[in-house]
Short mmCIF file of C-alpha atoms in Angstrom, two decimals:
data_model
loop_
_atom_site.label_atom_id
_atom_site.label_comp_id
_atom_site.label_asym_id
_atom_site.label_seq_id
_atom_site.Cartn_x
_atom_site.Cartn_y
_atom_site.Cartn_z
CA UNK P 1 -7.96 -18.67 -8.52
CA UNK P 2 -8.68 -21.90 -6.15
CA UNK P 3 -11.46 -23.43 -6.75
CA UNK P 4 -13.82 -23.00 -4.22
CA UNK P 5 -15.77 -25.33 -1.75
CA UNK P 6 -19.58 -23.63 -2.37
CA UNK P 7 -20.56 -21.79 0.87
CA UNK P 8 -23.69 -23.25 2.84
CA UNK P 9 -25.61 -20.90 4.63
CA UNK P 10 -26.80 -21.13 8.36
CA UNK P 11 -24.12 -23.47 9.85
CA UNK P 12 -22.35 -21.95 12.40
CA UNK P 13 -19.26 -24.22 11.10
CA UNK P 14 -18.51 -24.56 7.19
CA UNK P 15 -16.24 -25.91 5.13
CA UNK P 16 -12.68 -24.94 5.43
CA UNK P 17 -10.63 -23.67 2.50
CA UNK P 18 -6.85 -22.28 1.58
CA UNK P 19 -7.60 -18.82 0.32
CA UNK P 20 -5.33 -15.25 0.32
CA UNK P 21 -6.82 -12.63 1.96
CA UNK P 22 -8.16 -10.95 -1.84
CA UNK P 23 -9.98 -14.38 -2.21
CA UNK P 24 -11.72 -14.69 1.07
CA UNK P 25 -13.13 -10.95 -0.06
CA UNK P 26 -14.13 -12.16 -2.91
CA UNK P 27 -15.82 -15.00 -1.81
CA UNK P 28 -17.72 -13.02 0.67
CA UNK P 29 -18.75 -10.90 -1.98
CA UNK P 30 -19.95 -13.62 -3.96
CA UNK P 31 -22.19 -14.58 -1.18
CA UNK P 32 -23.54 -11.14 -0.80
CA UNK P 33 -24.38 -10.39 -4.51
CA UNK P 34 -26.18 -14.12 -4.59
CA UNK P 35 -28.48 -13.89 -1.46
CA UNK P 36 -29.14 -10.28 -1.66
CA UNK P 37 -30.78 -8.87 -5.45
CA UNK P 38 -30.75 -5.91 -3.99
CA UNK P 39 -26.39 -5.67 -3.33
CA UNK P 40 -24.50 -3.87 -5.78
CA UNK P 41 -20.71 -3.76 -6.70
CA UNK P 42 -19.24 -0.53 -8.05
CA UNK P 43 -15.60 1.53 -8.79
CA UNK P 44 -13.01 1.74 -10.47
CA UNK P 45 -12.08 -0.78 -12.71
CA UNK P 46 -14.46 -3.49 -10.73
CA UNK P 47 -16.02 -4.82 -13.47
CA UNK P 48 -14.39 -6.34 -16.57
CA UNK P 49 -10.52 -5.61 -14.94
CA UNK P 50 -11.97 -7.26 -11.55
CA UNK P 51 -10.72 -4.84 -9.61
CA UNK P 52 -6.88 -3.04 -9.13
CA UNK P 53 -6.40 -5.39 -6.24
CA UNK P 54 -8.27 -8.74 -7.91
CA UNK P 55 -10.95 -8.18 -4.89
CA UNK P 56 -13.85 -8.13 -7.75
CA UNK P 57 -12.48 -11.03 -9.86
CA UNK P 58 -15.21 -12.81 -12.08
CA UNK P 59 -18.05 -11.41 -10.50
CA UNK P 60 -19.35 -8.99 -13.24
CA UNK P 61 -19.68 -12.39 -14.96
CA UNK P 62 -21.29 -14.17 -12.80
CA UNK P 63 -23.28 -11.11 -11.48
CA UNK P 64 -24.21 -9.05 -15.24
CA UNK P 65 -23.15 -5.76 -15.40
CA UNK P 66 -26.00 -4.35 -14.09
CA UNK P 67 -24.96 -5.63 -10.26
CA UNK P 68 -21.12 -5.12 -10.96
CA UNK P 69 -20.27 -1.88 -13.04
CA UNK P 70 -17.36 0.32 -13.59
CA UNK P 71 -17.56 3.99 -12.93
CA UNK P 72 -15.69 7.19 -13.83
CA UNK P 73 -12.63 7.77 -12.13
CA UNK P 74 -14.08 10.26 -9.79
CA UNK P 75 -14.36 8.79 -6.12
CA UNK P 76 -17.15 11.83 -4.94
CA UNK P 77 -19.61 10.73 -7.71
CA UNK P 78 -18.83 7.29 -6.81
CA UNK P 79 -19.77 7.65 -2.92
CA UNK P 80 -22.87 10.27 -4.30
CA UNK P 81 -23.80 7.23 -6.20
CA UNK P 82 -24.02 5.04 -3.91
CA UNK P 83 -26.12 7.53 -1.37
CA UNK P 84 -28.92 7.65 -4.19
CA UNK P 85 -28.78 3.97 -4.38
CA UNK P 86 -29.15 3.47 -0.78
CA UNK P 87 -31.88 6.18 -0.92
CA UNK P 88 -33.72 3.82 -3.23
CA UNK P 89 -33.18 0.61 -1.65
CA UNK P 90 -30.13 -0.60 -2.89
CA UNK P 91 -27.30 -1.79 -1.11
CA UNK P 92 -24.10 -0.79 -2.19
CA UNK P 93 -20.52 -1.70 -2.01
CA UNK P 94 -18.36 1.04 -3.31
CA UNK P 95 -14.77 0.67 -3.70
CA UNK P 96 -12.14 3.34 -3.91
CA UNK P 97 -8.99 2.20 -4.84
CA UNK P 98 -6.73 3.10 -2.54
CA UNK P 99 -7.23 5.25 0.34
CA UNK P 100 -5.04 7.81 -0.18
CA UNK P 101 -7.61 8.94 -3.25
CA UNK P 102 -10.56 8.60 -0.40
CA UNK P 103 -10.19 12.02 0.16
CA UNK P 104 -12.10 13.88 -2.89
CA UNK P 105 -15.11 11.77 -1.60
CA UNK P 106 -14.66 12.38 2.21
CA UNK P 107 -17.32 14.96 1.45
CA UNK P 108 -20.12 12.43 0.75
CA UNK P 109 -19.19 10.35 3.03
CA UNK P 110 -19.10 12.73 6.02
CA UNK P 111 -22.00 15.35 5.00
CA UNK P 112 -24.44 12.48 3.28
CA UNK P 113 -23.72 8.99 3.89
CA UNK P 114 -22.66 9.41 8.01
CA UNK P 115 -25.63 12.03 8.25
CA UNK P 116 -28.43 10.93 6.12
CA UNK P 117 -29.74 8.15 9.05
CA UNK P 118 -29.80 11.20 11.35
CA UNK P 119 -31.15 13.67 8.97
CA UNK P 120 -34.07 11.98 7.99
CA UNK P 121 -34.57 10.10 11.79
CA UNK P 122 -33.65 6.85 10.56
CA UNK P 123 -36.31 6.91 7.94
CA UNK P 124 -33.30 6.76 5.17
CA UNK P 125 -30.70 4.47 6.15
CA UNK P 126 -27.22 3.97 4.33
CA UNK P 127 -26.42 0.28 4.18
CA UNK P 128 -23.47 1.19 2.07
CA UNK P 129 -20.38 -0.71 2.88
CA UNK P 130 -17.01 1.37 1.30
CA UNK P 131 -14.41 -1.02 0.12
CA UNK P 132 -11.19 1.18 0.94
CA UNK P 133 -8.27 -0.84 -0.06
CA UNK P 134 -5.71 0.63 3.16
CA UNK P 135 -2.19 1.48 5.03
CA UNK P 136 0.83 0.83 3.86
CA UNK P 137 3.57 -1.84 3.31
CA UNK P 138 3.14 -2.41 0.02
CA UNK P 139 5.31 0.08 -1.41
CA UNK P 140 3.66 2.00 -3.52
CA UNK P 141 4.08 5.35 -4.49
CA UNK P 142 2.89 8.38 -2.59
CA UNK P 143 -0.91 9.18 -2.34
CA UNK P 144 -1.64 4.96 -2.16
CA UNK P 145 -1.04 4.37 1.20
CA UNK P 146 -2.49 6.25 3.92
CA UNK P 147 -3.81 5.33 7.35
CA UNK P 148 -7.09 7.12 7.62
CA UNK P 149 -8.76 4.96 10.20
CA UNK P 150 -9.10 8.42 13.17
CA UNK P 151 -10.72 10.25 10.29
CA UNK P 152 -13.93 7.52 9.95
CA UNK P 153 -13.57 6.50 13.51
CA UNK P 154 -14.02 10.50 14.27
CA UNK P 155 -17.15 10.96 12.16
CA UNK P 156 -20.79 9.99 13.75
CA UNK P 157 -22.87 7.74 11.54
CA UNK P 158 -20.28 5.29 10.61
CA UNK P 159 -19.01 2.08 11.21
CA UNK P 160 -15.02 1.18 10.88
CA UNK P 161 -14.22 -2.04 10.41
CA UNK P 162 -10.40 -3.56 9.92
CA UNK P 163 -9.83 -7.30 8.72
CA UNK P 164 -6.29 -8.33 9.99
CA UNK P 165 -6.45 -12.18 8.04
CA UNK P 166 -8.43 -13.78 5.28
CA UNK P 167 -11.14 -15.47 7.65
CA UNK P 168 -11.39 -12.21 9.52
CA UNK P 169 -11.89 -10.48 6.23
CA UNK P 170 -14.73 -13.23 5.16
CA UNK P 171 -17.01 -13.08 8.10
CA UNK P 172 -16.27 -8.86 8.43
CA UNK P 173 -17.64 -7.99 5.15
CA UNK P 174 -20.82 -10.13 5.28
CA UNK P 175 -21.43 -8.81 8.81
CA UNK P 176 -20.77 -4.84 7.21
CA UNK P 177 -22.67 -5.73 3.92
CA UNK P 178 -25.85 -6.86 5.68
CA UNK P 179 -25.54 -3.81 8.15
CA UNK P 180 -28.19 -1.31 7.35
CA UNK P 181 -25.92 1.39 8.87
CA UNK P 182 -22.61 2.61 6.93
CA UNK P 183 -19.57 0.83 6.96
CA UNK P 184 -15.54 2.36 5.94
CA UNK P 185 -14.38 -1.43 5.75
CA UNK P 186 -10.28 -0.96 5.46
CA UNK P 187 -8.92 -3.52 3.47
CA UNK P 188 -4.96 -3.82 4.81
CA UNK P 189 -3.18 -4.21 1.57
CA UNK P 190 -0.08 -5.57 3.00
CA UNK P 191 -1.86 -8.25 4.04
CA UNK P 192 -3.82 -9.07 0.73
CA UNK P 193 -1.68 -12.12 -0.45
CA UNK P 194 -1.80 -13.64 3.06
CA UNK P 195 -2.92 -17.44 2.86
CA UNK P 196 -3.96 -19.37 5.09
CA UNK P 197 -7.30 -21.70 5.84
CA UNK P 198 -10.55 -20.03 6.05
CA UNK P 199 -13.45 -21.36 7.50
CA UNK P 200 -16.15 -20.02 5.62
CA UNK P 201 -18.64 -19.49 8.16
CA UNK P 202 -21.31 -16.98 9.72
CA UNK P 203 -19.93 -14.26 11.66
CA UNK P 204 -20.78 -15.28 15.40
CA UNK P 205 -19.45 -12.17 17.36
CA UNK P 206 -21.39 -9.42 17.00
CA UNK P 207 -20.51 -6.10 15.78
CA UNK P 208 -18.31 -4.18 17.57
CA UNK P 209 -16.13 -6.68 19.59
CA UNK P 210 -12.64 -7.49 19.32
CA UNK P 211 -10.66 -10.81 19.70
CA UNK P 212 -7.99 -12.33 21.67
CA UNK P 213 -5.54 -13.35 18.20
CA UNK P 214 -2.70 -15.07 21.06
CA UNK P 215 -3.35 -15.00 24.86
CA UNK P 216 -0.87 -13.75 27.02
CA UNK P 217 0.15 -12.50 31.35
CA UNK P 218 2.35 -10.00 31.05
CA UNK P 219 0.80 -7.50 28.65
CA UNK P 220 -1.76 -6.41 26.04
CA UNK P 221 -0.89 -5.58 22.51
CA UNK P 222 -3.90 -3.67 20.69
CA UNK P 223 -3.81 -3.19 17.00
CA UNK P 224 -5.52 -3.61 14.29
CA UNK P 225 -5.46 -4.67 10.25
CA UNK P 226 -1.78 -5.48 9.04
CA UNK P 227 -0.05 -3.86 12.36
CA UNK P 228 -2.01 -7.59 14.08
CA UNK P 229 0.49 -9.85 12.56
CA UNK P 230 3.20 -7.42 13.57
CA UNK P 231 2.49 -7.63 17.02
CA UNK P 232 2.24 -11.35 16.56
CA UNK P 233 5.54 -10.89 15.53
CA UNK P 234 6.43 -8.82 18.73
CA UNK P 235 4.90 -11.73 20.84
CA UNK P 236 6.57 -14.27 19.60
CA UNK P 237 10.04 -12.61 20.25
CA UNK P 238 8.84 -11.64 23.44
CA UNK P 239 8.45 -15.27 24.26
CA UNK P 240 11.93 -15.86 24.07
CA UNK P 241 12.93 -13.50 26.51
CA UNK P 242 10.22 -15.13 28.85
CA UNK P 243 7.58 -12.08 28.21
CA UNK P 244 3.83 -13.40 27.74
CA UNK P 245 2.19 -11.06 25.37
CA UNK P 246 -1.39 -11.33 24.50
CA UNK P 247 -2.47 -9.77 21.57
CA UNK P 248 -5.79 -7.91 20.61
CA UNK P 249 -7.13 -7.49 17.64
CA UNK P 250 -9.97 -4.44 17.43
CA UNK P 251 -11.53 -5.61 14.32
CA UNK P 252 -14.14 -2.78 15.07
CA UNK P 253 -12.76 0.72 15.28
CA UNK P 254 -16.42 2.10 15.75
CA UNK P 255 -18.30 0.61 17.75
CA UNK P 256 -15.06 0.36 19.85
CA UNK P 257 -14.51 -2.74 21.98
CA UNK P 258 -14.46 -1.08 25.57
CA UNK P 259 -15.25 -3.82 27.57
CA UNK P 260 -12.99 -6.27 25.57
CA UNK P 261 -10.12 -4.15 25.73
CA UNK P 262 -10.45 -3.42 29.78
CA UNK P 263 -10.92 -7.51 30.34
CA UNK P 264 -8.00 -7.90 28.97
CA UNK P 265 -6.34 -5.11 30.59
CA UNK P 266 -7.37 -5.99 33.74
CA UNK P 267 -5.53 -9.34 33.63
CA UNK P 268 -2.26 -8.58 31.99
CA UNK P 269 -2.03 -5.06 33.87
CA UNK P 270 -0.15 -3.20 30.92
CA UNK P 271 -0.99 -2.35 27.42
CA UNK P 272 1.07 -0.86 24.15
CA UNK P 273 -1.71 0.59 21.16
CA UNK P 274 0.15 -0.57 17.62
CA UNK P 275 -0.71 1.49 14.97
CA UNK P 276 0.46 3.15 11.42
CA UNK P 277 -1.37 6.31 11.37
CA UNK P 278 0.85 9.32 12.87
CA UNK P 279 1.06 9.50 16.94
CA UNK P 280 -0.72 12.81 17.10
CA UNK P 281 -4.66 12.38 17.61
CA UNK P 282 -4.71 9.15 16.49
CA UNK P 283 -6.71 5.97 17.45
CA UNK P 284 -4.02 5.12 20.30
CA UNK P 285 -5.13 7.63 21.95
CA UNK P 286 -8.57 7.47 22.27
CA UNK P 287 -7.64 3.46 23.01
CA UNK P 288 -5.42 4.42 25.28
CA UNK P 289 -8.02 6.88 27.58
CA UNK P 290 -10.35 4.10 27.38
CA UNK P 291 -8.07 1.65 28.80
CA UNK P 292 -6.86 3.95 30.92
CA UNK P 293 -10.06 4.96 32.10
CA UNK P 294 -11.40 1.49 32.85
CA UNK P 295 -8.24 -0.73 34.51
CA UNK P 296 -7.05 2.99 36.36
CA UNK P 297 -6.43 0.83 39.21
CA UNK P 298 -5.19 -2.13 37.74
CA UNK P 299 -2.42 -0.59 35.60
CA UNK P 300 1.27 -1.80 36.35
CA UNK P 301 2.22 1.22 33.83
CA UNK P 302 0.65 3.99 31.62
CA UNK P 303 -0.18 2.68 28.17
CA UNK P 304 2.10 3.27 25.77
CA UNK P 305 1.36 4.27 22.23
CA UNK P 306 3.67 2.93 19.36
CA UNK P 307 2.63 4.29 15.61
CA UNK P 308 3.81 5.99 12.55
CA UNK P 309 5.39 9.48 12.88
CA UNK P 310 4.03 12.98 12.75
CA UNK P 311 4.74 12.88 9.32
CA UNK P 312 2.59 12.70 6.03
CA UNK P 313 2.57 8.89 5.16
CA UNK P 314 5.82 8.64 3.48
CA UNK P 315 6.31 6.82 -0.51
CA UNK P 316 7.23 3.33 -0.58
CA UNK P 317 10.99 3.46 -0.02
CA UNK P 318 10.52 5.32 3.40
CA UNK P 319 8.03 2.63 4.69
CA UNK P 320 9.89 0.47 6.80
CA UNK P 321 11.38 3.77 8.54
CA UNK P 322 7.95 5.03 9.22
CA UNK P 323 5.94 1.80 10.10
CA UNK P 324 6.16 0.37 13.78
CA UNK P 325 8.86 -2.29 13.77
CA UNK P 326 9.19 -4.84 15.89
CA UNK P 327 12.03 -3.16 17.75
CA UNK P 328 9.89 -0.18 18.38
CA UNK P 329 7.26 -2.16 19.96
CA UNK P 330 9.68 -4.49 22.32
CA UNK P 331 10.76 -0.86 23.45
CA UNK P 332 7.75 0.25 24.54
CA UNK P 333 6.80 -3.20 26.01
CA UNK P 334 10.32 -2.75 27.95
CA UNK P 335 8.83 0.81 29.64
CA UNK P 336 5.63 -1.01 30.77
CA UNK P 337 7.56 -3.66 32.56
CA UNK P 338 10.15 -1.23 34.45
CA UNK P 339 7.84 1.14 35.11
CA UNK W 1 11.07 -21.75 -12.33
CA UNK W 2 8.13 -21.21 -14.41
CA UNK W 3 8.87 -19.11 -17.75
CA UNK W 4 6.72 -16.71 -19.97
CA UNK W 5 7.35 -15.04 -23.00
CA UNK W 6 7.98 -11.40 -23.77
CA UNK W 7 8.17 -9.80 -26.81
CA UNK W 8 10.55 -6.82 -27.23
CA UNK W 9 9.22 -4.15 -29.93
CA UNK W 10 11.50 -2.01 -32.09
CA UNK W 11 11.87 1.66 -29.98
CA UNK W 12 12.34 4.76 -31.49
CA UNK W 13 15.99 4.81 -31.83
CA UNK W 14 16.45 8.93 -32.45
CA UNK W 15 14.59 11.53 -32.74
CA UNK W 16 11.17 10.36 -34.61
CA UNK W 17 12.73 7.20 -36.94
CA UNK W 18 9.96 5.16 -37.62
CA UNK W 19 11.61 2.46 -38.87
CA UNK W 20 14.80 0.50 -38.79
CA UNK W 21 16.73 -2.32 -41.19
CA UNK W 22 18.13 -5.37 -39.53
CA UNK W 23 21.65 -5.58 -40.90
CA UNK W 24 22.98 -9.01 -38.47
CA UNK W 25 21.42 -10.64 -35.59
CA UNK W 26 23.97 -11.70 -33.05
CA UNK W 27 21.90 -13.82 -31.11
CA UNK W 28 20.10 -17.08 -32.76
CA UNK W 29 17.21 -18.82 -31.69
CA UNK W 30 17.21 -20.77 -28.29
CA UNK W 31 20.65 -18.92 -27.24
CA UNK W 32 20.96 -17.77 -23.54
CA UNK W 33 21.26 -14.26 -23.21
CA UNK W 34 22.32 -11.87 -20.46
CA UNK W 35 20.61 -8.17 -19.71
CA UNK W 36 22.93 -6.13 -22.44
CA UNK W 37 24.37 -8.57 -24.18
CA UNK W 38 24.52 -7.36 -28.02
CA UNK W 39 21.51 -8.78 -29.33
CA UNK W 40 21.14 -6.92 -33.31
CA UNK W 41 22.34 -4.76 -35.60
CA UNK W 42 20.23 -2.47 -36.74
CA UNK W 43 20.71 0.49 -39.67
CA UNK W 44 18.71 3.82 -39.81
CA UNK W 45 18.44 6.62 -41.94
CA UNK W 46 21.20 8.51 -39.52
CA UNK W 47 23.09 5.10 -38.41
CA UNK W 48 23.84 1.62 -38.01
CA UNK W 49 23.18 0.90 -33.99
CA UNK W 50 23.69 -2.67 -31.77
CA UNK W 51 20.82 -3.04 -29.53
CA UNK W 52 21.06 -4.52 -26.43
CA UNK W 53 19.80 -6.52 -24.87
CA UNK W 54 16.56 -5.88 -22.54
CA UNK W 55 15.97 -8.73 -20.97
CA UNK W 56 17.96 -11.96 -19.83
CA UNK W 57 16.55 -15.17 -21.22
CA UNK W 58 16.01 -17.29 -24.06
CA UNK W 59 15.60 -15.94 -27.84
CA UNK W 60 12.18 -17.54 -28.96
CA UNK W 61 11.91 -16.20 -31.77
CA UNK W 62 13.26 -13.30 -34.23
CA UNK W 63 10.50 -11.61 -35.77
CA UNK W 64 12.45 -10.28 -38.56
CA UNK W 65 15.25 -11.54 -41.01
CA UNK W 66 18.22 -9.89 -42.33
CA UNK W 67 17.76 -6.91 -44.56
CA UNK W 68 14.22 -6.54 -43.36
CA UNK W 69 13.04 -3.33 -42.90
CA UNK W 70 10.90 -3.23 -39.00
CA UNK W 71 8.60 -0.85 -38.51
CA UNK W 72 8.84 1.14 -34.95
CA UNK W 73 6.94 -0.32 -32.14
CA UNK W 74 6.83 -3.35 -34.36
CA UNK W 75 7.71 -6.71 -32.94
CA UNK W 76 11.41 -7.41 -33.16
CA UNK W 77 12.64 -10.61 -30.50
CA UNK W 78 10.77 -12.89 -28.00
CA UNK W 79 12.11 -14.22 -24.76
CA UNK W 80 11.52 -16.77 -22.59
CA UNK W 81 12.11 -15.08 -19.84
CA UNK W 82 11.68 -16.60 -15.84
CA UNK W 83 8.63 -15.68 -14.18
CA UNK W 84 8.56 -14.10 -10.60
CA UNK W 85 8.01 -17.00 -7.74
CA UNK W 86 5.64 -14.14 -5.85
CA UNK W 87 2.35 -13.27 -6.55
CA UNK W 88 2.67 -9.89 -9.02
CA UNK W 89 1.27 -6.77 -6.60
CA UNK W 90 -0.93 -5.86 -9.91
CA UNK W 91 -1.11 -2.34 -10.87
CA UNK W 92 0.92 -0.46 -7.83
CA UNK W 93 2.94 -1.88 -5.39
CA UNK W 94 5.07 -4.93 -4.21
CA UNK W 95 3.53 -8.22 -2.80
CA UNK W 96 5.38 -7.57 0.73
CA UNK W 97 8.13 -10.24 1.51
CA UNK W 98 7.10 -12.45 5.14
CA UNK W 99 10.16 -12.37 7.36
CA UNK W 100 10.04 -15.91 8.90
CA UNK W 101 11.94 -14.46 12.08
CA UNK W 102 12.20 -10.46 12.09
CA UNK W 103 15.57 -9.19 13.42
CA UNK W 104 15.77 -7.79 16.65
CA UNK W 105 18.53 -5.90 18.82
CA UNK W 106 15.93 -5.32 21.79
CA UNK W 107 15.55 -7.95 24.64
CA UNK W 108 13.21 -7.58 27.34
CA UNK W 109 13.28 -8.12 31.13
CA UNK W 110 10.54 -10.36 32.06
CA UNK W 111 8.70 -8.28 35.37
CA UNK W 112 9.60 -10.25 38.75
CA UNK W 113 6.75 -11.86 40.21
#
């Protein structure tokens, strides 16, 4: 791995390093499990194999295997785990290996670790931040890629939280970590070996706000985790046709960014919702009615929705079918501007 | 291009052999060779079989000699073989590929102002 400049707490500005996406996690967990006794890293192969993804690299040896430990492949003990941790003061940071195997522990984390704050009137908080490696574009075989985001972002009690580059994914997980409340942070695996330089600084917006990745006139693009840099993509070609896109990134699926999302609305007068989970009560929507809701007057067109089909997430080979491409997207942008 | 070794082991080459005589390699140490290319000659208790071979690369080394009897699952050949330029995925997966300019067939009209 690169070596690594050490972190220095406090500064709103630190040093700035090269790192992939899996090293900026790591490195944020690294800070965690030093300034916090009480943080703990569990899962699958976490410990001695450093995780499936390389997330958890070296830090049952730096850590001792009582802060970094391997458990049994069975992801509703490891969530039911980490609720009697957090019921006796530990903070832990589960990780599931891939989200399509999130689903035999959907029952912790919907009946315990979303409810247990309002159970016991906040006198047993969760400060459990799940690790969910997420989505698609890897390729891999059915069952490890799914785009569960409307699930979490439909469940009181929790926080969703979506990384869409390495300094994103730095600053996102020590903000979720330190959160007393839980947080589903998706991990966008596509997006795993993306380099590029990190600042490794304190997170300065607060929870629950989105950011402006590219500013733009003509239009919003709102997306989140890998389906970002697509859009990025989408503005870029959009440029050469003389179309300013901005794009948004939500970062935070709950809280959701309402106020962010209708400034930029507001100025740009149309919006397209980029996602990879299936059209059919999906995030886009609920974006969508929020937009919708708060620039009524101001829209030039009704936001459009591009996303995956109505279809279980298809196996690798079907991928670039299923995910939005950028041709999808420049359609829909097309139907805001002749509207 | 960087290179790493891999080591090819003896298979099973019926129906529960466990082991195999080398009667001729046909490849020497430091040769080229291409996926399939006949690599040895190997006798059995049912038959004398050419295996080919796995990989392309370079022959390392030949773990046994002539008239050597290999166990199955035993080593047999190293290669140098040339390692992948992009990162591997790990366990599942492919390390996507970044298009530098995605193709497009859609244009856009920019809105009049």
């Amino acid at each position: 791995m690169t070596e690594l400049i050490e972190h220095t707490t406090g500064t709103a500005t630190g040093p700035t390093v090269e790192l992939s996406m899996q090293q900026a996690l790591n490195r944020a967990l690294r800070t965690l499990l030093a300034e916090d006794g009480d943080t703990l890293v569990l899962g699958e192969d976490v410990g001695a194999l450093g995780g499936v993804f390389r997330v958890t690299d070296g830090l049952q040896k730096e850590f001792g295997a009582d802060r970094v430990f391997d458990t049994p492949l069975a992801e509703s003990a490891i969530m039911g785990m980490s609720v009697g941790l957090a019921m006796n003061g530990w903070r832990p940071v589960p990780e599931l290996q891939f989200d399509g195997f999130a689903y035999p522990a959907v029952d912790q984390i919907v009946n315990q670790v979303a409810r247990m704050n309002y159970r016991t009137r906040g006198a047993v908080p969760m400060p459990i931040t799940l690790r969910l490696p997420s989505f698609g574009g890897i390729q891999a075989p059915e069952h490890h890629g799914e785009s569960l985001e409307a699930l979490f972002a439909h469940t009181p009690g929790l926080k969703v939280a979506v990384p869409s580059d390495p300094g994103e994914a730095y600053r996102l997980l020590l903000q979720s970590v330190r959160c007393d409340d839980p947080v589903v942070f998706m991990e966008p695996k596509a997006r795993y070996w993306d380099r590029r330089p990190v600042e490794l600084s304190e997170p300065a917006d607060p929870i629950g706000t989105s950011r402006v990745v590219r500013p733009g006139r003509h239009g919003t693009l709102i997306a989140w985790g890998a389906m970002v840099h697509r859009c990025l993509q989408v503005a870029e070609l959009a440029a050469e046709d003389g179309v300013d896109l901005e794009v948004l990134d939500l970062r935070w699926l709950t809280p959701l960014d309402t106020d962010g999302l209708a400034a930029s609305v507001r100025r740009t007068k149309r919006a397209v919702v980029v996602h990879e989970a299936p059209l059919t009560a999906g995030l886009g929507a609920e974006v969508a009615t929020r937009v919708t809701d708060a620039c009524f007057g101001d829209l030039a067109a009704p936001v459009q929705r591009v996303t995956g089909f109505d279809v279980p997430y298809p196996a690798g080979p079907l991928e670039p079918q299923y995910l939005p491409s950028v041709d999808r997207v420049l359609l829909a942008v097309q139907r805001t501007l002749e509207y | 291009m960087a290179e790493e070794n891999v080591t090819f082991h003896l298979p099973d080459l019926g129906e529960g052999l466990v082991e195999a005589t080398v009667l001729d390699w046909e490849a020497a140490v430091g040769d080229d060779v291409a996926r399939n290319d006949p690599l040895v000659e190997v006798e059995t208790t049912k038959s004398a079989v050419v295996i080919p071979s796995p990989h392309e690369g370079r022959v390392v080394e030949l773990h046994a000699a002539p008239d050597e009897v290999v166990r199955v699952g035993a080593p047999l050949v190293t290669f140098a073989v040339a390692a992948p330029d992009r990162p591997a995925a790990g366990i599942v997966g492919t390390v996507p590929e970044e298009e530098k300019r995605p193709r497009r067939r859609v244009r856009l009209t920019p809105p009049g102002e």
